[in-house]
Structure formats: C-alpha cells, structure tokens
C-alpha cells in the first residue's frame, strides 16, 4: 500500500454470519481449503472507529477507521449505504498513517473533503468503538455456472467493543478480487450447503452503533423503483427485483423479534411483488434459476400465510365486533383467545421459516439472479437490451385486458370469480407500480388510486370469505361446555360482516367502474 491515499472504484463483498459451533468446520471446509491460491494468512486486527458525538458520519453513510496491522496503522474511509442484493458496494479511500489519529490530508476528493470540514465536523471526531478480531484469510479460485472469480475469503473471529458493552464477531467475508459478482452468490450457496450461514447485512460499524442504541425491529414498506425512460429491460428487472429483495431482508427482524402484524404482511407483499416481477421478466433470466426463485418465494409466502390470516381475522374482523358487543356476548372474548392461540402457532411457523437454511438459500438464489441479470450472464438473446418503455406498455396492456375480461365475468358469476379477480388485480397493481415512472405521472397516480381502492374492497370480501373457514376450524376443535356459546359468538362475527358486505358489494361495483374510467396511463400496445 502506498503512503498516500488510494481510492478503490468499488468494493464488492458478501458478508456471512457464521454460527459459533460451525467455526472449526468452516476453517477446514474442502471447498475453501482445496480451492485456495497459496497459503492461508492469519493476522490480529484491531480497528478504532471514529465519528462525531451526534453520529454525522454514520448518518451520511460513511465510516472512518484506523486499523493496526502489526506495528503499522492504515486509515480507511468507506463511503456508501452498504449493500445491494446482499452484496456490499462501497467506495474506499485509504492510506498509511503514523499513529492512531485521523489524518484529513489523506482525503483528496473535493466533495468528500468539503463535507468532512463543514461546520467543524473533522475537529469533532472522537473514538466511538473498537473492533478486535483474528482474521484467517485465503484467496479462493471458484468456477460456477455463471462464471469464474478470484475471491478473498476472510474468516473474522473476535468482538466489537463500545464502552463496557461488546458483541461477538463470527463472520466470513467473501470479497471479489476479479471476475463476475454473481459468482459470490454461487460460492456462498456452495458453502451454505455444507456449513449453514446467514447473510449479515450489518457491518461491524453498524453493530457497534446498535450496542449503545439497540434498534426496535420495525416493519418496512417497499420502495417503488425509480425507472427512467431509456432504461434497458434487464436494468429495469434488476431495479425492481432489488427493491423486492431489500423489502424481504428489511422485515426479517420484525418477524423474528416481534409480533408486529405488519412484519409478515410486508414480507409477503415483497414476495408477491417478486413473483409478479419474475413472471414478467422470466424470458430474460436463466430459466432453471428463475423458476426456482419463484417456487421458493411461493413457499415462503405460504409459510407466512397462517400468521397473516389470523392477524387479519383478529384485528380487522373480530375486534370491531367485540368492541361493540363484547359486554353482551362474553363468549366473543373466549373466541378471540382461541384465534390468538392459532395466531401464535402461525408466528412460530413464520419465525421457523425465516430462521431456516431454506430462507438463506432463497436469498442467495435471488442475489445470483439479480447479479446475472445485471451483467447479462445467462441471458438468452439480446432482447434484454431493448428499451423498457415498450416492454412495460405491452405487459401493462396484457394485464389490463385480462383484468377487464375477468371483471365482466366476476360480477355475474360465483364468489370464487371475485377472488380470482382480486388476485389478478394485485398483479395489475404491482405492474403499474413497477413501471409508473416511465409514463405520465398524473395519469399513473389516478390509475393507482383507483386500483388501490378496488383491491382493498376485494380484499375485505376475501377476508370475510376466509373468516368463515377459520371460525369453522376453531369450532370443530372445541367441543367442550362452551361449544354452544362459541358457536353463537362466531355466528355474530359472520352476521356482522355479512351485513357489512351488502354495502361493500355496492362499493366494489362502484370501484370497478371508477377503475375502468381511470383508463390507461401507458400507450395502448399490441399484445
């Protein structure tokens, strides 16, 4: 390393959390040991991280550290929000320093330097935390189905310390040295099949910050991808799938560490959006991988379904009735208790799914698909290089025509037809949200508002239909002395919402007409 600072274009790494019991197995894993280039290197690394008392660097997506390597010190400034599709992508500015004290002169980039000196920021830097770990590092040459790469595999074992608090470090960092980024996910999947790991989205700096201010796990809503006109089809697919992947990952903690009903709901929304996107873009990705991701996303959504369905029953259907009639019908409280017991089972199953090795395997496959679409590896033909506006218009037109046709039949057919219309409306709405930024914003907003109202009303009708099956299951499992009073309470819930459905059906018809009146926000295209 030169004495002056150097700026790397980008650092691409995949960070994996390793269970303590698996550390020795990973050290001896033939996949890493047998594919190694040269001997493994072991070193003790102690790093001091700096920030202002109010965390100005962290808020700006930066972290500044000085790492001691033997008797020498290297300063590193990392810039970037962290990860995309599980891969950390950051700018690094680093150089040797004489002592454990930050040196501004190593940072030459004008914009970065201006930020660091604004309002005396640099002068307010102080030690925030220390990482202390042993790194066993080896370079691995790995060849997968999507290419070949040279990867630095670094096993870090130690701890992060902040004041009198600490948290263990047990992770494997796979850093791309040369080759295709997609291969990082192929290598991670191969490791995972022998030594189960999980993607660690939090860097050491963030984990240290969370030592002093532990975050409350909160559900996260999805972000609409901001596509621009002229975007290539594969670029649009990557942006959309990354948004879905981020939403899945962001709701992991809310499911594992809380009973917030929005956790399973938001992850299921992300999975449905993902499956809708994969259906539209299936012609551009590697077929076997694409179908595997779709199937596994369906598995996970199903695993989360029981928790979500009981959340909806309790919060949206049961509690309004109990609040109004609970004093007159005490059995409503007992009925809710039975529903909450089923809800607990649903959350247990949801947590087991999200904590499973299968969940991590899905994340690796999704990351692999995103990276392969981004680079063009595995794409069939050159159609993926076409502009996305024409593609979007054709897909939106296809969805719109199908919804319109189904709607005409649904309002004169059986209840199941409305359920099918609801499912198709979801796909229509997801597609419109994916591509809205490519067309007239005002028209897209009108369409989105009309579609959302119709979907919400159809959702209520479906929740009512599902509740009849849920209550039947509860009553079937309870034949004791309270069976009669519980049956009466269940009948009250069904009757209450049956009366509400009379008005809801009128509103559904009105919402359908308004949806048709909203019309297309995309140019009518041949399908």
Coordinates of C-alpha atoms in Angstrom, one line a residue:
X1 CA 0.0 0.0 0.0
X2 CA 1.3 3.4 -0.9
X3 CA 1.8 6.1 1.7
X4 CA -0.7 8.4 0.0
X5 CA -4.3 7.6 -0.1
X6 CA -5.8 5.5 -2.8
X7 CA -9.4 5.3 -3.9
X8 CA -10.8 2.0 -5.0
X9 CA -13.6 2.2 -7.6
X10 CA -15.8 -0.2 -5.6
X11 CA -15.6 -2.9 -3.0
X12 CA -17.9 -5.8 -3.6
X13 CA -18.3 -8.3 -0.8
X14 CA -20.8 -10.7 0.7
X15 CA -20.8 -10.9 4.4
X16 CA -22.0 -14.2 6.1
X17 CA -22.8 -14.7 9.7
X18 CA -21.2 -18.0 11.0
X19 CA -22.7 -19.9 14.0
X20 CA -20.0 -20.3 16.7
X21 CA -20.4 -24.1 16.6
X22 CA -19.6 -24.1 12.8
X23 CA -16.3 -22.1 13.0
X24 CA -14.0 -25.0 13.0
X25 CA -15.9 -26.8 10.2
X26 CA -15.6 -23.7 8.1
X27 CA -11.8 -23.4 8.7
X28 CA -11.4 -27.0 7.3
X29 CA -14.0 -26.8 4.6
X30 CA -12.6 -28.5 1.5
X31 CA -14.4 -26.1 -0.8
X32 CA -12.2 -23.2 0.6
X33 CA -9.1 -25.1 1.5
X34 CA -8.9 -27.2 -1.7
X35 CA -9.6 -24.2 -3.9
X36 CA -7.1 -21.9 -2.2
X37 CA -4.5 -19.9 -4.1
X38 CA -1.4 -20.1 -1.9
X39 CA -1.4 -20.5 1.9
X40 CA -3.9 -19.1 4.3
X41 CA -2.8 -16.0 6.3
X42 CA -3.7 -15.3 9.9
X43 CA -3.4 -11.9 11.5
X44 CA -4.7 -10.0 14.5
X45 CA -6.6 -6.8 13.5
X46 CA -7.5 -4.1 15.9
X47 CA -9.5 -1.2 14.5
X48 CA -10.7 2.1 16.1
X49 CA -13.7 3.8 14.5
X50 CA -14.3 7.5 14.7
X51 CA -17.4 9.7 14.4
X52 CA -18.8 12.9 15.9
X53 CA -20.8 12.7 19.1
X54 CA -24.1 13.0 17.1
X55 CA -23.1 10.4 14.5
X56 CA -22.7 12.7 11.5
X57 CA -20.6 10.2 9.5
X58 CA -22.9 7.3 10.1
X59 CA -25.9 9.5 9.1
X60 CA -24.1 10.3 5.8
X61 CA -23.4 6.6 5.1
X62 CA -19.7 6.9 5.9
X63 CA -17.4 5.2 8.4
X64 CA -13.8 6.1 9.3
X65 CA -11.4 3.7 10.9
X66 CA -7.8 3.3 11.7
X67 CA -6.6 -0.3 11.7
X68 CA -3.5 -1.6 13.4
X69 CA -1.6 -4.2 11.4
X70 CA 1.5 -5.3 13.3
X71 CA 3.3 -2.0 14.2
X72 CA 1.7 0.0 11.4
X73 CA -1.6 1.9 11.0
X74 CA -3.9 2.2 8.0
X75 CA -6.7 4.8 7.8
X76 CA -9.8 3.8 5.7
X77 CA -12.9 5.9 4.9
X78 CA -15.8 3.9 3.5
X79 CA -18.5 5.7 1.6
X80 CA -21.8 4.1 0.6
X81 CA -25.0 2.9 2.1
X82 CA -23.8 -0.7 2.3
X83 CA -25.4 -3.4 0.3
X84 CA -27.5 -4.2 -2.8
X85 CA -29.0 -7.7 -3.2
X86 CA -26.8 -8.7 -0.2
X87 CA -23.5 -7.5 -1.8
X88 CA -21.9 -4.6 -0.1
X89 CA -20.8 -2.0 -2.7
X90 CA -18.8 0.9 -1.3
X91 CA -16.1 3.4 -2.2
X92 CA -12.9 3.1 -0.1
X93 CA -10.3 5.8 0.5
X94 CA -7.3 4.6 2.4
X95 CA -3.6 5.2 3.2
X96 CA -1.0 4.6 5.9
X97 CA -0.8 7.0 8.9
X98 CA 1.9 7.3 11.6
X99 CA -0.4 6.9 14.6
X100 CA -3.9 6.2 15.8
X101 CA -5.2 9.7 14.9
X102 CA -7.3 10.5 11.8
X103 CA -5.5 12.5 9.0
X104 CA -7.6 14.7 6.8
X105 CA -4.8 15.2 4.2
X106 CA -5.2 11.6 3.0
X107 CA -8.7 12.5 1.7
X108 CA -8.3 14.4 -1.6
X109 CA -11.8 14.0 -3.2
X110 CA -13.1 17.6 -3.2
X111 CA -16.8 16.9 -2.4
X112 CA -15.9 14.4 0.4
X113 CA -13.3 16.7 1.9
X114 CA -15.7 19.7 1.8
X115 CA -18.3 17.6 3.7
X116 CA -15.8 16.5 6.3
X117 CA -14.7 20.0 7.1
X118 CA -18.1 21.6 7.1
X119 CA -19.2 23.1 10.4
X120 CA -16.0 21.8 12.1
X121 CA -17.0 18.2 11.6
X122 CA -13.5 16.8 11.4
X123 CA -12.4 18.6 14.6
X124 CA -15.3 17.0 16.5
X125 CA -14.3 13.4 15.7
X126 CA -13.9 11.1 18.6
X127 CA -13.4 7.4 19.2
X128 CA -16.8 5.6 19.1
X129 CA -15.9 1.9 19.3
X130 CA -13.2 -0.7 18.7
X131 CA -13.2 -4.0 16.8
X132 CA -10.7 -6.7 17.9
X133 CA -10.5 -9.9 16.0
X134 CA -8.3 -12.5 14.3
X135 CA -8.7 -12.9 10.6
X136 CA -7.8 -16.1 8.7
X137 CA -7.7 -15.1 5.1
X138 CA -7.2 -17.1 1.9
X139 CA -7.7 -16.4 -1.8
X140 CA -10.1 -18.9 -3.5
X141 CA -10.5 -19.5 -7.2
X142 CA -14.1 -20.6 -7.8
X143 CA -15.8 -21.6 -11.0
X144 CA -19.6 -21.7 -11.1
X145 CA -22.3 -21.9 -13.7
X146 CA -22.3 -18.1 -14.1
X147 CA -18.6 -17.6 -14.4
X148 CA -15.3 -17.7 -12.6
X149 CA -13.9 -15.5 -9.9
X150 CA -11.0 -14.9 -7.6
X151 CA -12.4 -14.3 -4.1
X152 CA -10.8 -13.3 -0.8
X153 CA -12.4 -15.5 1.9
X154 CA -11.8 -13.8 5.3
X155 CA -13.0 -15.5 8.5
X156 CA -13.2 -13.0 11.3
X157 CA -13.5 -14.1 14.9
X158 CA -13.4 -11.7 17.8
X159 CA -15.6 -8.9 19.2
X160 CA -16.9 -5.3 18.8
X161 CA -16.5 -3.2 21.9
X162 CA -18.2 0.1 22.8
X163 CA -17.7 1.3 26.3
X164 CA -18.4 -1.6 28.6
X165 CA -20.5 -3.4 26.1
X166 CA -19.5 -6.0 23.5
X167 CA -20.9 -8.2 20.8
X168 CA -19.1 -11.2 19.2
X169 CA -17.8 -11.2 15.6
X170 CA -18.1 -14.5 13.8
X171 CA -18.4 -13.9 10.1
X172 CA -17.0 -14.9 6.7
X173 CA -16.4 -12.1 4.2
X174 CA -16.3 -13.0 0.6
X175 CA -14.6 -10.1 -1.3
X176 CA -14.5 -10.1 -5.1
X177 CA -10.9 -9.6 -6.4
X178 CA -11.6 -10.4 -10.0
X179 CA -14.4 -12.0 -12.1
X180 CA -18.2 -12.0 -12.1
X181 CA -20.0 -10.7 -8.9
X182 CA -22.7 -13.4 -9.5
X183 CA -20.0 -16.0 -8.5
X184 CA -20.0 -14.6 -4.9
X185 CA -23.5 -16.0 -4.5
X186 CA -22.6 -19.3 -6.2
X187 CA -19.7 -19.7 -3.8
X188 CA -21.9 -18.7 -0.8
X189 CA -24.5 -21.2 -1.8
X190 CA -21.9 -23.9 -2.1
X191 CA -20.6 -23.1 1.4
X192 CA -24.2 -22.9 2.8
X193 CA -25.0 -26.5 1.6
X194 CA -22.2 -27.8 3.9
X195 CA -22.0 -25.2 6.7
X196 CA -25.3 -23.3 7.2
X197 CA -24.7 -19.5 7.3
X198 CA -26.9 -16.4 7.1
X199 CA -26.4 -13.1 5.2
X200 CA -25.1 -10.4 7.6
X201 CA -26.4 -7.1 6.3
X202 CA -25.0 -5.1 9.2
X203 CA -21.3 -4.1 9.0
X204 CA -19.2 -4.1 12.2
X205 CA -19.7 -0.3 12.4
X206 CA -23.5 -0.6 12.5
X207 CA -23.4 -3.4 15.0
X208 CA -21.3 -1.2 17.3
X209 CA -23.7 1.7 17.0
X210 CA -26.5 -0.7 17.9
X211 CA -24.7 -1.7 21.1
X212 CA -25.4 1.7 22.6
X213 CA -28.7 2.3 20.9
X214 CA -30.4 -1.0 20.2
X215 CA -33.0 -0.6 17.4
X216 CA -36.6 -1.6 17.8
X217 CA -37.4 -4.0 14.9
X218 CA -39.9 -2.3 12.7
X219 CA -41.7 -3.5 9.6
X220 CA -40.6 -1.8 6.4
X221 CA -42.7 -0.9 3.4
X222 CA -41.5 -1.4 -0.1
X223 CA -40.0 1.4 -2.2
X224 CA -41.1 1.9 -5.8
X225 CA -38.1 1.7 -8.2
X226 CA -37.5 5.0 -10.0
X227 CA -37.0 3.8 -13.6
X228 CA -36.1 6.4 -16.2
X229 CA -37.1 6.4 -19.9
X230 CA -34.5 4.6 -22.0
X231 CA -33.7 2.1 -19.2
X232 CA -32.9 -1.3 -20.7
X233 CA -35.2 -4.2 -19.8
X234 CA -32.5 -6.1 -17.8
X235 CA -31.8 -2.8 -15.9
X236 CA -35.5 -2.4 -15.1
X237 CA -35.6 -6.0 -13.9
X238 CA -32.6 -5.5 -11.6
X239 CA -34.0 -2.4 -10.1
X240 CA -37.4 -4.0 -9.4
X241 CA -36.0 -7.2 -8.0
X242 CA -33.6 -5.3 -5.8
X243 CA -36.4 -3.3 -4.3
X244 CA -38.2 -6.6 -3.5
X245 CA -35.1 -8.2 -2.1
X246 CA -34.5 -5.2 0.2
X247 CA -38.0 -5.3 1.5
X248 CA -37.7 -9.0 2.3
X249 CA -34.5 -8.5 4.1
X250 CA -35.7 -5.4 6.0
X251 CA -38.6 -7.3 7.5
X252 CA -36.6 -10.2 8.7
X253 CA -36.0 -8.8 12.2
X254 CA -39.6 -7.7 12.6
X255 CA -40.7 -11.3 12.1
X256 CA -38.0 -12.9 14.2
X257 CA -38.1 -10.4 17.1
X258 CA -41.6 -9.1 17.4
X259 CA -45.3 -9.8 17.0
X260 CA -46.0 -6.8 14.8
X261 CA -48.6 -7.9 12.3
X262 CA -47.0 -5.7 9.6
X263 CA -43.9 -7.8 9.6
X264 CA -45.3 -10.9 7.9
X265 CA -47.6 -8.7 5.9
X266 CA -44.8 -6.6 4.4
X267 CA -42.6 -9.6 3.7
X268 CA -45.5 -11.3 1.9
X269 CA -46.1 -8.2 -0.1
X270 CA -42.5 -8.2 -1.2
X271 CA -42.7 -11.9 -2.1
X272 CA -45.8 -11.4 -4.2
X273 CA -44.3 -8.4 -5.9
X274 CA -41.2 -10.5 -6.6
X275 CA -43.2 -13.4 -8.1
X276 CA -45.1 -10.9 -10.3
X277 CA -41.8 -9.4 -11.5
X278 CA -40.3 -12.8 -12.1
X279 CA -43.3 -13.7 -14.2
X280 CA -42.9 -10.7 -16.4
X281 CA -39.1 -11.0 -16.8
X282 CA -38.9 -14.8 -16.9
X283 CA -37.8 -14.7 -20.6
X284 CA -34.6 -12.8 -19.7
X285 CA -33.2 -14.8 -16.8
X286 CA -31.6 -18.2 -16.6
X287 CA -34.8 -20.4 -16.7
X288 CA -34.0 -23.0 -14.0
X289 CA -32.8 -20.4 -11.6
X290 CA -35.7 -18.1 -12.3
X291 CA -38.3 -20.8 -11.7
X292 CA -36.5 -22.0 -8.5
X293 CA -36.7 -18.4 -7.1
X294 CA -40.4 -18.2 -8.0
X295 CA -41.1 -21.5 -6.3
X296 CA -39.2 -20.7 -3.2
X297 CA -40.8 -17.3 -2.9
X298 CA -44.2 -19.1 -3.0
X299 CA -43.1 -21.5 -0.3
X300 CA -42.0 -18.6 2.0
X301 CA -45.2 -16.6 1.4
X302 CA -47.2 -19.7 2.3
X303 CA -45.2 -20.2 5.4
X304 CA -46.0 -16.7 6.5
X305 CA -49.7 -17.0 5.5
X306 CA -51.1 -18.5 8.6
X307 CA -49.8 -15.7 10.8
X308 CA -51.1 -13.1 8.4
X309 CA -54.5 -14.6 8.1
X310 CA -55.1 -14.8 11.8
X311 CA -53.7 -11.2 12.2
X312 CA -56.4 -10.1 9.7
X313 CA -59.1 -12.0 11.4
X314 CA -58.4 -10.7 14.9
X315 CA -57.6 -7.1 14.0
X316 CA -59.9 -6.4 11.1
X317 CA -62.9 -8.7 11.6
X318 CA -63.1 -9.9 15.3
X319 CA -62.1 -6.9 17.3
X320 CA -64.6 -4.4 15.8
X321 CA -67.4 -6.8 16.8
X322 CA -66.0 -7.5 20.2
X323 CA -65.6 -3.8 20.9
X324 CA -69.3 -3.2 20.0
X325 CA -70.9 -6.3 21.5
X326 CA -68.4 -7.8 23.9
X327 CA -70.3 -6.7 27.1
X328 CA -73.4 -8.5 25.8
X329 CA -71.7 -11.6 24.4
X330 CA -68.8 -12.6 26.7
X331 CA -68.0 -15.6 24.5
X332 CA -66.5 -13.2 21.9
X333 CA -63.5 -12.8 24.3
X334 CA -63.1 -16.6 24.5
X335 CA -63.4 -16.9 20.8
X336 CA -60.6 -14.3 20.4
X337 CA -58.5 -16.3 22.8
X338 CA -58.8 -19.4 20.5
X339 CA -57.9 -17.3 17.5
X340 CA -54.9 -15.8 19.3
X341 CA -53.7 -19.4 20.0
X342 CA -53.8 -20.1 16.3
X343 CA -52.1 -16.8 15.7
X344 CA -49.2 -17.8 18.0
X345 CA -48.8 -21.1 16.0
X346 CA -48.7 -19.1 12.8
X347 CA -46.0 -16.8 14.2
X348 CA -44.0 -19.8 15.4
X349 CA -44.1 -21.3 11.9
X350 CA -43.3 -17.9 10.3
X351 CA -40.2 -17.5 12.5
X352 CA -39.1 -21.0 11.8
X353 CA -39.3 -20.4 8.1
X354 CA -37.4 -17.1 8.2
X355 CA -34.8 -18.6 10.5
X356 CA -34.3 -21.6 8.3
X357 CA -31.4 -22.5 6.0
X358 CA -34.0 -22.6 3.2
X359 CA -34.7 -18.9 3.6
X360 CA -31.0 -18.1 3.3
X361 CA -30.7 -20.3 0.2
X362 CA -33.6 -18.3 -1.4
X363 CA -31.7 -15.1 -0.7
X364 CA -28.5 -16.5 -2.3
X365 CA -30.5 -17.6 -5.4
X366 CA -32.2 -14.2 -5.6
X367 CA -28.9 -12.4 -5.3
X368 CA -27.5 -14.7 -8.0
X369 CA -30.4 -14.0 -10.3
X370 CA -30.1 -10.2 -9.8
X371 CA -26.4 -10.2 -10.5
X372 CA -26.7 -12.4 -13.6
X373 CA -29.4 -10.1 -15.0
X374 CA -27.2 -7.1 -14.2
X375 CA -24.2 -8.4 -16.0
X376 CA -26.1 -10.2 -18.8
X377 CA -24.6 -13.6 -17.8
X378 CA -27.2 -16.3 -18.5
X379 CA -29.5 -14.0 -20.5
X380 CA -31.0 -15.5 -23.7
X381 CA -30.5 -13.5 -26.8
X382 CA -30.2 -9.7 -26.9
X383 CA -33.9 -8.8 -26.2
X384 CA -32.9 -7.7 -22.6
X385 CA -31.0 -4.7 -24.1
X386 CA -34.2 -3.2 -25.6
X387 CA -35.8 -0.1 -24.0
X388 CA -38.1 -0.9 -21.2
X389 CA -41.0 1.5 -22.2
X390 CA -42.2 -0.7 -25.0
X391 CA -41.8 -3.8 -22.8
X392 CA -43.7 -2.1 -19.9
X393 CA -46.6 -1.0 -22.2
X394 CA -47.1 -4.5 -23.6
X395 CA -47.1 -6.1 -20.1
X396 CA -49.4 -3.5 -18.7
X397 CA -51.8 -3.8 -21.6
X398 CA -51.8 -7.6 -21.3
X399 CA -52.6 -7.3 -17.5
X400 CA -55.3 -4.7 -18.2
X401 CA -57.1 -6.7 -20.8
X402 CA -57.1 -9.8 -18.6
X403 CA -58.4 -7.9 -15.6
X404 CA -61.1 -6.3 -17.7
X405 CA -62.2 -9.6 -19.1
X406 CA -62.3 -11.3 -15.7
X407 CA -64.2 -8.4 -14.2
X408 CA -67.0 -8.7 -16.7
X409 CA -67.5 -12.3 -15.7
X410 CA -66.9 -11.9 -11.9
X411 CA -69.8 -9.6 -11.3
X412 CA -72.2 -12.1 -12.8
X413 CA -70.6 -15.3 -11.6
X414 CA -69.8 -17.2 -8.4
X415 CA -67.9 -15.7 -5.4
X416 CA -64.8 -17.6 -6.5
X417 CA -64.7 -15.4 -9.6
X418 CA -64.3 -12.2 -7.4
X419 CA -61.4 -14.0 -5.6
X420 CA -59.7 -14.7 -8.9
X421 CA -60.2 -11.0 -10.0
X422 CA -58.6 -9.9 -6.7
X423 CA -55.5 -12.0 -7.4
X424 CA -55.3 -10.6 -10.9
X425 CA -55.8 -7.1 -9.7
X426 CA -52.8 -7.5 -7.4
X427 CA -50.6 -8.4 -10.4
X428 CA -52.0 -5.4 -12.3
X429 CA -51.3 -3.1 -9.5
X430 CA -47.8 -4.4 -8.9
X431 CA -47.0 -4.0 -12.6
X432 CA -48.4 -0.4 -12.6
X433 CA -46.2 0.5 -9.6
X434 CA -43.1 -1.0 -11.2
X435 CA -43.5 1.0 -14.4
X436 CA -45.3 4.1 -13.3
X437 CA -42.2 6.3 -13.5
X438 CA -41.8 5.6 -17.3
X439 CA -45.1 7.3 -18.2
X440 CA -47.3 10.3 -17.4
X441 CA -47.1 10.8 -13.6
X442 CA -50.6 12.4 -13.2
X443 CA -52.4 9.6 -15.2
X444 CA -50.4 7.0 -13.3
X445 CA -51.5 8.4 -10.0
X446 CA -55.2 8.4 -11.0
X447 CA -54.9 4.8 -12.1
X448 CA -53.0 3.7 -9.0
X449 CA -55.6 5.3 -6.7
X450 CA -58.5 3.6 -8.5
X451 CA -56.7 0.3 -8.5
X452 CA -55.9 0.5 -4.8
X453 CA -59.5 1.2 -3.8
X454 CA -60.8 -1.7 -5.8
X455 CA -58.1 -4.1 -4.5
X456 CA -58.8 -3.1 -0.9
X457 CA -62.5 -3.7 -1.2
X458 CA -61.9 -7.0 -2.9
X459 CA -59.5 -7.8 -0.1
X460 CA -62.2 -7.2 2.5
X461 CA -64.6 -9.5 0.6
X462 CA -61.9 -12.2 0.6
X463 CA -61.1 -11.8 4.3
X464 CA -64.8 -12.3 5.1
X465 CA -64.9 -15.5 3.0
X466 CA -61.8 -16.8 4.6
X467 CA -63.1 -16.0 8.1
X468 CA -65.9 -18.5 7.7
X469 CA -63.4 -21.3 7.2
X470 CA -61.2 -20.0 10.1
X471 CA -64.2 -20.0 12.5
X472 CA -65.3 -23.4 11.4
X473 CA -61.8 -24.7 12.2
X474 CA -61.9 -23.2 15.6
X475 CA -65.4 -24.6 16.4
X476 CA -64.5 -28.0 15.1
X477 CA -61.6 -28.2 17.5
X478 CA -63.6 -27.1 20.6
X479 CA -66.4 -29.5 21.7
X480 CA -66.5 -28.6 25.4
X481 CA -69.1 -27.0 27.5
X482 CA -68.5 -23.7 25.8
X483 CA -69.2 -25.1 22.3
X484 CA -72.7 -23.6 22.1
X485 CA -71.7 -20.1 23.3
X486 CA -68.6 -20.1 21.0
X487 CA -70.8 -21.1 18.0
X488 CA -73.1 -18.2 18.8
X489 CA -70.2 -15.8 19.0
X490 CA -68.9 -17.0 15.7
X491 CA -72.3 -16.5 14.2
X492 CA -72.4 -13.0 15.4
X493 CA -69.0 -12.2 13.8
X494 CA -70.2 -13.7 10.5
X495 CA -73.5 -11.9 10.7
X496 CA -71.9 -8.6 11.5
X497 CA -69.6 -8.7 8.5
X498 CA -72.3 -10.3 6.3
X499 CA -74.3 -7.1 6.8
X500 CA -71.2 -5.0 6.0
X501 CA -70.8 -7.0 2.8
X502 CA -74.1 -5.7 1.4
X503 CA -72.7 -2.2 1.3
X504 CA -69.2 -3.4 0.4
X505 CA -70.6 -5.2 -2.7
X506 CA -72.2 -1.9 -3.9
X507 CA -68.8 -0.2 -3.3
X508 CA -67.0 -2.9 -5.2
X509 CA -69.2 -2.3 -8.3
X510 CA -68.6 1.5 -8.0
X511 CA -64.8 1.0 -7.6
X512 CA -64.8 -1.3 -10.6
X513 CA -66.5 1.4 -12.7
X514 CA -64.1 4.0 -11.5
X515 CA -61.1 1.8 -12.2
X516 CA -62.3 1.3 -15.8
X517 CA -62.9 5.1 -16.1
X518 CA -59.3 5.8 -14.9
X519 CA -58.1 4.2 -18.1
X520 CA -54.6 3.5 -19.3
X521 CA -51.6 5.7 -18.3
X522 CA -49.4 3.8 -20.8
X523 CA -49.7 3.9 -24.6
X524 CA -52.1 1.2 -25.9
X525 CA -49.9 -1.6 -27.3
X526 CA -50.4 -4.7 -29.3
X527 CA -50.2 -7.8 -27.1

